[in-house]
C-alpha atoms as one frame of an Amber mdcrd trajectory, in Angstrom:
protein
   3.685  -8.768   5.137   1.608  -5.877   6.370   3.109  -2.519   7.856   1.715
  -3.297  11.392   3.326  -6.830  11.234   6.535  -5.401  10.131   6.648  -2.832
  12.963   5.684  -5.493  15.594   8.659  -7.826  14.387  10.982  -4.806  14.475
   9.745  -3.903  17.929  10.353  -7.618  19.099  13.623  -7.662  17.624  14.771
  -4.399  19.322  13.436  -5.713  22.581  15.309  -9.022  22.222  18.504  -7.031
  21.360  18.104  -4.890  24.328  17.534  -8.029  26.598  20.541  -9.979  25.304
  22.840  -6.940  25.668  21.603  -5.766  29.149  23.957  -5.981  32.014  21.633
  -8.219  34.009  21.273 -10.812  31.214  24.994 -10.889  30.625  25.516 -11.267
  34.394  23.068 -14.167  34.723  24.628 -15.900  31.768  28.121 -15.687  33.326
  27.018 -16.870  36.632  25.156 -19.860  35.138  28.392 -20.806  33.184  30.338
 -20.485  36.381  27.707 -22.571  38.061  28.124 -25.412  35.762  31.799 -25.663
  36.533  31.062 -25.331  40.224  28.567 -28.099  39.998  30.863 -30.438  38.174
  33.711 -29.905  40.682  31.524 -30.136  43.729  29.879 -33.386  42.253  33.374
 -34.933  41.403  34.673 -34.142  44.774  31.518 -35.415  46.648  31.484 -38.656
  44.567  35.122 -39.619  45.267  34.721 -38.694  48.966  31.722 -41.032  49.224
  33.818 -43.744  47.409  36.590 -43.467  50.040  34.063 -44.532  52.887  34.507
 -48.259  53.643  32.163 -50.550  51.977  29.060 -49.889  49.800  25.473 -50.775
  49.570  26.243 -54.328  48.204  28.233 -55.011  51.224  25.040 -54.732  53.365
  23.469 -57.319  51.074  26.105 -59.835  51.503  25.095 -60.008  55.162  21.799
 -61.459  54.243  22.223 -65.239  53.633  19.052 -65.334  51.572  20.692 -63.282
  48.747  23.000 -65.478  46.602  26.316 -64.439  45.447  24.993 -64.517  41.802
  22.121 -62.219  42.758  24.726 -59.808  44.451  26.815 -59.792  41.198  23.783
 -59.137  39.118  22.788 -56.046  41.363  26.455 -54.823  40.944  26.079 -55.006
  37.073  22.539 -53.372  37.304  23.830 -50.287  39.149  27.219 -50.139  37.500
  29.051 -50.901  40.761  31.275 -53.347  39.040  33.023 -50.647  37.326  35.810
 -48.320  38.426  35.152 -45.040  40.210  36.010 -42.815  37.192  33.762 -44.996
  35.021  30.791 -44.770  37.476  31.118 -40.953  37.757  31.506 -40.704  34.020
  28.212 -42.865  33.225  26.402 -40.947  35.952  27.268 -37.520  34.418  26.409
 -38.847  30.985  22.858 -39.967  32.087  22.204 -36.703  33.390  23.253 -34.566
  30.416  21.822 -36.986  27.885  18.581 -38.155  29.526  18.140 -36.073  32.575
  18.384 -39.315  34.476  19.991 -39.193  37.940  20.007 -42.913  38.274  17.905
 -45.314  40.327  17.823 -45.385  44.159  19.292 -48.608  45.535  17.058 -48.639
  48.546  13.659 -47.330  47.070  14.114 -48.997  43.600  12.715 -45.844  42.121
  13.990 -43.005  40.044  16.120 -40.521  41.971  14.583 -37.593  40.087  11.066
 -38.691  41.170  12.123 -38.959  44.826  13.895 -35.556  44.710  10.794 -34.043
  43.157   8.730 -35.132  45.992  11.098 -34.092  48.801  12.477 -30.742  47.513
   9.046 -29.281  47.655   8.605 -30.073  51.341  12.174 -28.726  52.134  11.620
 -25.462  50.051   8.314 -24.924  51.783   9.850 -25.378  55.118  12.911 -23.217
  54.359  10.783 -20.179  52.632   8.433 -20.326  55.495  11.364 -19.955  57.881
  12.853 -17.243  55.933   9.730 -15.189  55.905   9.132 -15.708  59.661  12.782
 -14.810  60.374  12.906 -11.631  58.217   9.464 -10.591  59.419  10.351 -10.716
  63.129  14.225  -9.976  63.132  14.210  -6.871  60.909  11.686  -4.841  63.015
  13.218  -6.046  66.235  16.603  -5.051  64.850  15.332  -1.602  63.998  13.786
  -1.224  67.540  17.132  -2.190  69.158  19.060   0.337  67.116  16.502   3.192
  67.721  16.400   2.326  71.438  20.184   1.751  71.763  21.468   1.059  75.228
  17.948   1.240  76.683  16.105  -1.604  78.355  14.468  -2.779  75.126  17.761
  -3.037  73.472  19.381  -4.810  76.275  16.570  -7.381  76.488  16.658  -7.918
  72.753  20.547  -8.361  72.965  20.058 -11.097  75.600  17.415 -12.806  73.443
  19.668 -12.643  70.472  22.664 -14.106  72.403  20.562 -16.717  73.735  19.172
 -17.704  70.475  22.518 -17.919  68.856  23.937 -19.907  71.754  21.433 -22.777
  71.506  22.266 -25.447  68.917  19.506 -26.222  66.576  19.009 -29.817  67.874
  18.666 -28.413  71.435  15.862 -26.084  70.192  14.327 -29.070  68.311  14.338
 -31.288  71.539  12.755 -28.578  73.576  10.113 -28.015  71.093   9.452 -31.727
  71.097   8.935 -31.654  74.800   6.516 -28.711  74.383   4.623 -30.683  71.863
   4.478 -33.592  74.187   3.189 -31.327  77.181   0.603 -29.671  75.077  -0.531
 -32.721  72.973  -2.554 -32.700  70.758  -2.202 -28.966  70.129   0.941 -29.231
  68.156   1.289 -32.198  65.665   4.450 -33.880  65.403   5.344 -36.286  62.509
   4.933 -35.940  58.746   3.537 -32.725  57.187  -0.155 -33.836  56.897  -2.774
 -35.480  59.108  -4.365 -38.841  58.417  -7.536 -37.455  57.017  -5.593 -34.674
  54.919  -7.219 -35.645  51.538 -10.764 -35.687  53.007 -10.548 -31.924  53.647
 -11.324 -29.229  51.270  -8.363 -27.080  49.817  -8.486 -24.472  52.645  -8.523
 -27.281  55.231  -5.598 -29.031  53.472  -3.590 -25.643  53.514  -4.352 -25.193
  57.172  -3.384 -28.711  58.016   0.053 -28.492  56.473   0.511 -24.958  58.030
  -0.323 -26.383  61.448   2.323 -29.218  61.079   4.772 -26.585  59.973   4.662
 -24.519  63.173   7.255 -26.427  65.288   9.756 -27.467  62.522   9.627 -23.761
  61.341  10.304 -22.359  64.843  13.258 -24.961  65.187  14.724 -23.708  61.832
  14.192 -20.034  62.681  15.665 -19.513  66.092  19.372 -19.329  65.216  18.757
 -17.415  61.953  16.457 -14.930  63.752  18.993 -14.051  66.461  21.861 -13.423
  64.033  19.836 -11.417  61.760  18.483  -9.250  64.347  22.034  -8.453  65.600
  23.181  -7.687  62.145  20.266  -5.432  61.463  21.018  -3.560  64.653  24.559
  -3.143  63.767  24.093  -2.044  60.261  21.385   0.535  61.195  23.411   2.003
  63.947  26.379   2.381  61.582  24.120   4.188  59.040  22.514   6.365  61.775
  25.886   7.956  62.507  26.547   9.080  59.048  26.685  12.757  58.261  23.838
  12.709  55.849  21.389  11.365  58.576  22.532  14.217  60.872  21.830  16.652
  58.026  18.434  15.097  57.412  17.574  15.556  60.991  18.835  19.082  61.050
  16.476  19.911  58.120  13.569  19.008  60.431  12.523  15.764  58.781  10.316
  13.488  60.927  12.342  10.881  62.758  10.288   8.009  61.218  11.199   9.410
  57.680  14.822   9.618  58.731  14.958   6.022  59.920  12.545   4.168  57.517
  13.276   6.069  54.253  16.872   7.262  54.497  18.686   5.025  57.028  16.993
   1.725  56.494  17.392   1.807  52.749  21.156   2.028  52.930  21.283  -0.426
  55.830  19.339  -3.079  53.972  21.845  -3.774  51.264  24.145  -6.014  53.407
  21.096  -7.890  54.584  20.068  -8.586  51.098  23.645  -9.948  50.404  23.107
 -12.311  53.307  19.830 -13.586  51.873  21.532 -16.166  49.524  23.672 -17.526
  52.291  20.602 -17.493  54.753  18.497 -19.572  52.242  21.571 -22.128  51.780
  21.980 -22.091  55.441  18.407 -23.098  56.060  18.538 -25.777  53.367  21.579
 -27.213  54.903  20.237 -27.055  58.488  16.769 -28.206  57.494  17.790 -32.066
  57.889  17.755 -31.377  61.863  14.268 -30.129  61.933  13.344 -32.679  59.347
  14.868 -35.466  61.343  13.284 -34.445  64.667   9.797 -33.767  63.409   9.735
 -36.532  60.851   9.256 -33.941  58.045   9.587 -35.613  54.511  12.216 -33.191
  53.091  15.414 -33.385  51.075  17.633 -33.235  54.251  16.175 -36.246  55.813
  16.223 -38.170  52.453  19.982 -37.311  52.008  20.749 -38.582  55.654  18.765
 -41.816  55.019  20.782 -42.189  51.726  24.118 -41.649  53.625  23.212 -44.278
  56.169  22.238 -46.805  53.560  25.140 -45.879  51.234  22.575 -45.210  48.395
  25.198 -43.679  46.201  23.266 -42.233  43.391  20.506 -40.740  45.684  23.068
 -39.163  47.836  24.837 -37.716  45.055  21.716 -36.091  43.536  20.821 -34.814
  46.962  24.233 -33.126  47.318  23.894 -31.597  43.836  20.542 -30.326  44.430
  21.732 -28.623  47.584  24.448 -26.980  45.552  22.056 -25.862  43.025  19.736
 -24.227  45.585  22.921 -22.543  47.046  23.779 -20.981  43.540  20.194 -19.947
  42.941  19.980 -18.323  46.248  23.209 -16.307  45.901  22.154 -15.278  42.351
  18.545 -14.213  43.555  20.415 -12.121  46.399  22.556 -10.255  43.794  19.623
  -9.468  41.582  17.574  -8.176  44.676  20.577  -6.146  45.681  20.730  -4.540
  42.222  16.849  -3.960  42.376  17.083  -2.287  45.799  20.133  -0.059  44.755
  20.413   0.730  41.004  23.775   2.353  41.693  25.291  -1.052  42.265  26.901
  -2.707  39.174  26.480  -6.512  38.993  29.923  -7.026  37.604  31.304  -5.692
  40.843  29.381  -8.482  42.794  31.531 -11.340  41.439
C-alpha cells in the first residue's frame, strides 16, 4: 500500500467517524427509529379501523349473479381475506419487510407499489408547487403587512387573509371550476396532460403539465396562503418590538437592513417549523383538488380505494401519507438547524 493510498484511507475513515458521531446524523437516526414505531402503530390502527367497517370488497362481488360462490371463495383465498384480522395484518407486514410487496389491488389487479409510484409523483408535484407559490406570495405580503401595520395596505391584506381562511377548500375548487367553464378553453380541467402531450417536445410537455396545474395549485394554496401570511405578520411584528431592533435603528442602520437582515432572520424560525406541518397538510388536503380537477394523485387514489374497500391499496396510501408527514417534519427540523446554528436538534424532539 502506497503512502498516498494510506493517507486517503485515513482521511476517509476520519470523515466517516465525524459523520457517524455528528449531532445531525445521530438525530436523523433517532428520528428514523421513532418513525418505524410510529408507522407500525399508525398502520395497525388504520388496519383495524378499516376492518370495523361493515362488509368488504368480496361483499360487492356477491351482488353480481355472474360470479359463482366458488369463484368468490377463490378470490378470498387469493387475497388472504379468509384469514382473521391479525393474520391478515401480520402477512401484509411480513410481505412489506421481506419482499417490499404492499400487496395487490383488488380493483386494479395490479401491484399496489406500482400504483403508488405513479400517483405519488403527481401528488408531490402538486403539493410542492403549491408550497412554492404559497411561500413566494405569503411571506412578502406578511412582511409588507407588518411594516405597514394599521395602514390601508395592512387592513386590506388582513381582509384578504381572513377571507382566504374562511373559504373551505371545496368552495374554492367549485368557484375555480366555474371560472374554468366561463373562460374555457383557457384553463384546462381534467387530468394533468393534454391528449397530444406525447407529441410535444420536452419543453412543450413541461408547459402542458404546468398549464394543467394552475387551477388545482390555486385551489390548494388559498387557505395555506392566508394562514401563512397572518403568521408571518405576527412573528415579524413581535420581533420588530424587541430591544435589539430598536438598538439597530438607533445606530442608524438602513430600515431595509433592519427588517430583512436582523428582524426577518429571527422571525423566520417559527415559519420553518411550520413547513413540515404545511407539507403534510397539503398532502392530506390534496384529495379535494385532485377530485374536483380529476388530477391523478395519491389522494384521489386513496378515496377510490376507500369507496371500493380495496384494503391493501388503502392501507398503503395511508402509510405513504404518514411517511411523507414524517419526512416533512424531519426536513423542517434540519432546515431550522441550518437557518439558526444556535439551535440544538436534541431540543426539537
